[in-house]
PDB file of C-alpha atoms in Angstrom:
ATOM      1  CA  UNK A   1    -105.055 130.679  -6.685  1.00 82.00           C
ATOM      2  CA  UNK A   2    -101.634 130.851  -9.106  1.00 87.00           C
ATOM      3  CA  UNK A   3    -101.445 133.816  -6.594  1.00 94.00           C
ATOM      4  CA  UNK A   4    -100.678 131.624  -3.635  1.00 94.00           C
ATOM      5  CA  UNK A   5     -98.220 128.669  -5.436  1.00 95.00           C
ATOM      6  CA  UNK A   6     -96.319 131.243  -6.620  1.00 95.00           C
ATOM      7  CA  UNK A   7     -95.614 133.187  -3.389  1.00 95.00           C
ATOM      8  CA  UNK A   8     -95.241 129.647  -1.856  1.00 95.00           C
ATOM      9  CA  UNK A   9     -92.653 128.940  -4.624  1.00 95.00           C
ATOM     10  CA  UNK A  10     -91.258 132.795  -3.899  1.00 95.00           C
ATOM     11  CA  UNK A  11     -90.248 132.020  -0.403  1.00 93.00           C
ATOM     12  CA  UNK A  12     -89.306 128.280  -1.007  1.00 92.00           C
ATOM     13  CA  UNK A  13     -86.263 129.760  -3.322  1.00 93.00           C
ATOM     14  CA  UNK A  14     -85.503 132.446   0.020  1.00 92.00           C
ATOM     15  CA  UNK A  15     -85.461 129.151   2.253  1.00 91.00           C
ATOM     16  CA  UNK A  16     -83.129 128.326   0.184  1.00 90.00           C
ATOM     17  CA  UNK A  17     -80.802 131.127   0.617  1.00 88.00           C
ATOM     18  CA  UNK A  18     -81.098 131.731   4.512  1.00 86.00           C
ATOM     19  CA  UNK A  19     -81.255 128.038   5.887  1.00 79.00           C
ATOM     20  CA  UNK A  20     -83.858 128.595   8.428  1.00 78.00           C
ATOM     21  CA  UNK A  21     -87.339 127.045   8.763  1.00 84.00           C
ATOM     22  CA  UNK A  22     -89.558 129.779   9.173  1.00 90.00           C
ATOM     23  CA  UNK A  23     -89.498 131.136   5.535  1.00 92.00           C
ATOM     24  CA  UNK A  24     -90.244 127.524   4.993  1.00 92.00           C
ATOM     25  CA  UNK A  25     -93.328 127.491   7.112  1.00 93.00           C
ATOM     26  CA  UNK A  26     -94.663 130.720   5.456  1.00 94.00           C
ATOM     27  CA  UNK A  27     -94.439 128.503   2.193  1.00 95.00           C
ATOM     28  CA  UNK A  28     -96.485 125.811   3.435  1.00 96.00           C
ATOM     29  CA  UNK A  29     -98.687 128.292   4.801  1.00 96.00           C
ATOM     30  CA  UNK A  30     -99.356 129.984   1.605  1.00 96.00           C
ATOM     31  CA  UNK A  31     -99.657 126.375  -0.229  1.00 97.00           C
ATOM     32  CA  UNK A  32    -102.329 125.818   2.063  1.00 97.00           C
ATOM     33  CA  UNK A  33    -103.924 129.291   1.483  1.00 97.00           C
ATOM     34  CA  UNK A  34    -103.774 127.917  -2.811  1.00 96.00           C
ATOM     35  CA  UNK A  35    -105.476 124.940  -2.266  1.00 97.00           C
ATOM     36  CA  UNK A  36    -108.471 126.792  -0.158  1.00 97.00           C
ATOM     37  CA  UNK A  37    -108.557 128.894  -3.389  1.00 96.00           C
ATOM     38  CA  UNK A  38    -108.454 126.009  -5.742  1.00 96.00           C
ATOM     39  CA  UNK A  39    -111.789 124.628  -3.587  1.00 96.00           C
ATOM     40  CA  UNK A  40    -112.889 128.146  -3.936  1.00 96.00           C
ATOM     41  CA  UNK A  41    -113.774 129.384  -0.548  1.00 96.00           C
ATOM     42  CA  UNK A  42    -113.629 132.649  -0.128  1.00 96.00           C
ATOM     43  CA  UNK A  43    -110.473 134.911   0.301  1.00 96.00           C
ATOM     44  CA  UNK A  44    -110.747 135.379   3.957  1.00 97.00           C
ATOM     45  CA  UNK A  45    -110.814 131.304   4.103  1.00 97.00           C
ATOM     46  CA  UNK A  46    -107.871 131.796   2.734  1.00 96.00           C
ATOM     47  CA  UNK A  47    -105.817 133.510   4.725  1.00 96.00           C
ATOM     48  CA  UNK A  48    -107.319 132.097   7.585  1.00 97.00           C
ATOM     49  CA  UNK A  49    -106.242 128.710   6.579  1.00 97.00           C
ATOM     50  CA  UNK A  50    -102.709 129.485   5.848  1.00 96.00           C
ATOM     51  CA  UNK A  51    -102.556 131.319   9.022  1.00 97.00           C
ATOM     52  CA  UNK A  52    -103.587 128.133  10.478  1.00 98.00           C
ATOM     53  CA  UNK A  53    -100.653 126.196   8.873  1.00 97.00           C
ATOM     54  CA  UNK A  54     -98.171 128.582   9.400  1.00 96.00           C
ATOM     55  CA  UNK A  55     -98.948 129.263  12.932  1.00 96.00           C
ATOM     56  CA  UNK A  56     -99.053 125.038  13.568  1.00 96.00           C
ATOM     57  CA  UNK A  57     -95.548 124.772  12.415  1.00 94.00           C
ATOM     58  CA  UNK A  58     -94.155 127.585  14.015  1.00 93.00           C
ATOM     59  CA  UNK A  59     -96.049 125.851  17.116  1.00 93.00           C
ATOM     60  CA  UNK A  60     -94.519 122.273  16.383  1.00 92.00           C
ATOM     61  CA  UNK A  61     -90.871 123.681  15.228  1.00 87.00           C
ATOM     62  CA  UNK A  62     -90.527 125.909  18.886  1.00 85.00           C
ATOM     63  CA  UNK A  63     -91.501 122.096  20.401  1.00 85.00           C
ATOM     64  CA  UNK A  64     -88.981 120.230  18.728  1.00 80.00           C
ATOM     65  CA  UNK A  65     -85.898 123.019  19.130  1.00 74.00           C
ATOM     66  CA  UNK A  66     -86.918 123.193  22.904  1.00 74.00           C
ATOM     67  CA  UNK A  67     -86.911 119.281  23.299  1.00 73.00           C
ATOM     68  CA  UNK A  68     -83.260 118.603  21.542  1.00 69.00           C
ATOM     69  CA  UNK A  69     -81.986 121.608  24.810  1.00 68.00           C
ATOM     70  CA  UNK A  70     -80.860 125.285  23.877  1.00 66.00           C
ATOM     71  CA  UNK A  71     -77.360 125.707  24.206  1.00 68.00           C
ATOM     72  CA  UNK A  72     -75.437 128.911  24.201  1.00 69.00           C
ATOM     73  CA  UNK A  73     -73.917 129.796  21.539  1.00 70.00           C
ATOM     74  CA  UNK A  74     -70.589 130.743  23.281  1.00 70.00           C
ATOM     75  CA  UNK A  75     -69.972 127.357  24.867  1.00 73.00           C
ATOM     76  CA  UNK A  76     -71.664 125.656  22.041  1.00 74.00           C
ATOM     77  CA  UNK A  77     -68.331 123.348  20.143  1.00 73.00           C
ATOM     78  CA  UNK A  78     -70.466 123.025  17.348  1.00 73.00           C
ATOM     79  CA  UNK A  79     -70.353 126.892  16.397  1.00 75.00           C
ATOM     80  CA  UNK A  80     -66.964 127.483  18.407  1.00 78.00           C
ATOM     81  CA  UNK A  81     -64.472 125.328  17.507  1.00 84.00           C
ATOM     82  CA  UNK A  82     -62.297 126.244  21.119  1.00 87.00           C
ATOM     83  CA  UNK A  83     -64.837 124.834  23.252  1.00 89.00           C
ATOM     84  CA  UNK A  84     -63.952 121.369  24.653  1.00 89.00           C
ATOM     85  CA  UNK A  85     -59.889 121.760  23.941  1.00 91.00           C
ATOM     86  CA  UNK A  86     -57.925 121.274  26.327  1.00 90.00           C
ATOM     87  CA  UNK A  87     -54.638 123.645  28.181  1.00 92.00           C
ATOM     88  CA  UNK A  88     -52.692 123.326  31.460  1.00 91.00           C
ATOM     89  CA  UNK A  89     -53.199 125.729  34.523  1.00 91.00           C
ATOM     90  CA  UNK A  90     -50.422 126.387  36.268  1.00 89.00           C
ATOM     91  CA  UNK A  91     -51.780 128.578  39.050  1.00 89.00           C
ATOM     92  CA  UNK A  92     -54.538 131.244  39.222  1.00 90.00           C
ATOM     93  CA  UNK A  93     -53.996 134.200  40.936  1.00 90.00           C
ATOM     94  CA  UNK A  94     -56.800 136.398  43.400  1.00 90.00           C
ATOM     95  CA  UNK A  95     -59.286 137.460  40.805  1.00 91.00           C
ATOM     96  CA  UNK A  96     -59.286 133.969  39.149  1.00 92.00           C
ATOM     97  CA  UNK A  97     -57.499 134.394  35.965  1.00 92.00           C
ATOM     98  CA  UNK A  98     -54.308 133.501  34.196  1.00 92.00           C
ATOM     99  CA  UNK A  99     -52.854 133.611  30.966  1.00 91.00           C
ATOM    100  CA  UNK A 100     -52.644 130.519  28.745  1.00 90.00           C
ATOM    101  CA  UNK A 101     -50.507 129.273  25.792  1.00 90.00           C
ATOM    102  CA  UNK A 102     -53.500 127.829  23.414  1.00 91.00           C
ATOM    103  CA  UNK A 103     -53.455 127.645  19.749  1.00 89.00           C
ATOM    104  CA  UNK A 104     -49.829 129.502  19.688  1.00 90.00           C
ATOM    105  CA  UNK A 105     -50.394 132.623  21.239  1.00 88.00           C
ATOM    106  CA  UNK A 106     -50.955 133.459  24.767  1.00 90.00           C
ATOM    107  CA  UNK A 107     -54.873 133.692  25.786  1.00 91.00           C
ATOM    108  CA  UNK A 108     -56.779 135.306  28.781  1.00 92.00           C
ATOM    109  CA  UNK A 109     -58.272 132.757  30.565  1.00 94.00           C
ATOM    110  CA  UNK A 110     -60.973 132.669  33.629  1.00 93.00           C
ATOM    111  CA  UNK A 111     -61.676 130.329  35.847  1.00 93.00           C
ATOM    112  CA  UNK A 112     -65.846 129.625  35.478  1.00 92.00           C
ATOM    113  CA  UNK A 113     -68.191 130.655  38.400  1.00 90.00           C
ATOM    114  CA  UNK A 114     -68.684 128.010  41.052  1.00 89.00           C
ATOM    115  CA  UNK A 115     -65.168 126.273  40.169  1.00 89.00           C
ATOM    116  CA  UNK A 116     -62.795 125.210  42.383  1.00 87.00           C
ATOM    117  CA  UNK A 117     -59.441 126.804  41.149  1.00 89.00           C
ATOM    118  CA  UNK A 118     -56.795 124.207  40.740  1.00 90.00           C
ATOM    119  CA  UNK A 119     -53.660 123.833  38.970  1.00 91.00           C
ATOM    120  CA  UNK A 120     -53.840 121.043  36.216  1.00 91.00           C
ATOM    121  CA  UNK A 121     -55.513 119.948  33.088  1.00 92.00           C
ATOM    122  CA  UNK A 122     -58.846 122.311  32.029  1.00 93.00           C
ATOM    123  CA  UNK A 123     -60.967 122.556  29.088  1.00 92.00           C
ATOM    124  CA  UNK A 124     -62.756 125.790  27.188  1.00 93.00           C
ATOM    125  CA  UNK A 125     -65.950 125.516  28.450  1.00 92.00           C
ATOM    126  CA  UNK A 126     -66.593 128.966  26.255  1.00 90.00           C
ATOM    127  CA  UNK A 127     -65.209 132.219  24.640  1.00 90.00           C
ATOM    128  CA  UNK A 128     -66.682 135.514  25.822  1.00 88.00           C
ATOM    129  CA  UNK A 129     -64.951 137.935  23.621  1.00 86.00           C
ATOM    130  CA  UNK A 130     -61.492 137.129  23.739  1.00 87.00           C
ATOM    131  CA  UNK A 131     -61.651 135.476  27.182  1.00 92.00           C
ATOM    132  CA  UNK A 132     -61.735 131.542  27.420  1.00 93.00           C
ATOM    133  CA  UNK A 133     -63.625 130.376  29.985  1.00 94.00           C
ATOM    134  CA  UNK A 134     -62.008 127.104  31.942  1.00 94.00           C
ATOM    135  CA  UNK A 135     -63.173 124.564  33.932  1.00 91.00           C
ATOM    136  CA  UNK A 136     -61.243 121.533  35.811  1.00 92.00           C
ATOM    137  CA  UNK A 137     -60.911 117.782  34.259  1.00 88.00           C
ATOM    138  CA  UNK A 138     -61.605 117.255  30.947  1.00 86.00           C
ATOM    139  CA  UNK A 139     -65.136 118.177  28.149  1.00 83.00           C
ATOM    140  CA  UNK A 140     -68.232 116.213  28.809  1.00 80.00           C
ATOM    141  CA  UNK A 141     -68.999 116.356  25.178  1.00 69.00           C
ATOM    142  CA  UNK A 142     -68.511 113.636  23.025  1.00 53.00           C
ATOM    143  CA  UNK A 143     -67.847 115.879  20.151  1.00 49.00           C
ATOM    144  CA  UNK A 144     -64.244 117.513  21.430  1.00 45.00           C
ATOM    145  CA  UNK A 145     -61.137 117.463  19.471  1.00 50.00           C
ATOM    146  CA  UNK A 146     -58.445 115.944  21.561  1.00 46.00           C
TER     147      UNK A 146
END
């Protein structure tokens, strides 16, 4: 039984350090294996049950990620502070490009696919590698940095 708690409490303190929820639902699943001990079933009960746990939060955490929407991380503005600003297009040439004075240094930019290319305001939609990735008008998003 002291088994369980403490492997519970063992991955509680590596939650801890990493920041993610599955070392958290290992915990709980190993809390729940401890207090099939403490009633005394038997050690396959035991696993089984914290199996159970684990596996039902795993199941309920992939529900709740998938209902808030995924979104890359690239074009996420959230984990990449570019996305949403803003720069002026003069022109693009044929294969869509152009370079752009952002953030005091000049950037390689491309226009994103299905985008009319127009001269004028655009914002980072995302950054693959060192390319920005533009697209006419201004950011959707409520959380850009104007």
């Amino acid at each position: 039984m002291w088994f369980w708690f403490g492997a519970a409490a063992l991955f509680l303190l590596l939650e801890l350090g990493t920041g993610t929820f599955y070392l958290l639902l290992v915990s709980l699943g190993m809390v729940a294996s401890g207090t099939a001990a403490y009633a005394g079933l038997s050690l396959i009960w035991q696993i089984a049950s914290g199996l159970f746990v684990s596996l039902v939060g795993l199941v309920v955490l992939h529900g709740f990620r998938r209902s808030k929407g995924y979104v890359p991380t690239q074009s996420n503005a959230n984990v990449v502070q570019d996305v949403g600003q803003h720069v002026m297009v003069d022109a693009w040439d044929e294969s869509r490009q152009i370079n752009v004075f952002y953030r005091g240094a000049n950037w390689t930019a491309r226009l994103d696919a299905g985008q009319a290319a127009q001269p004028g305001e655009h914002y980072i939609h995302s950054v693959q590698g060192l390319t920005l990735v533009l697209r006419p008008g201004r950011y959707p998003g409520t959380d850009a940095q104007h």
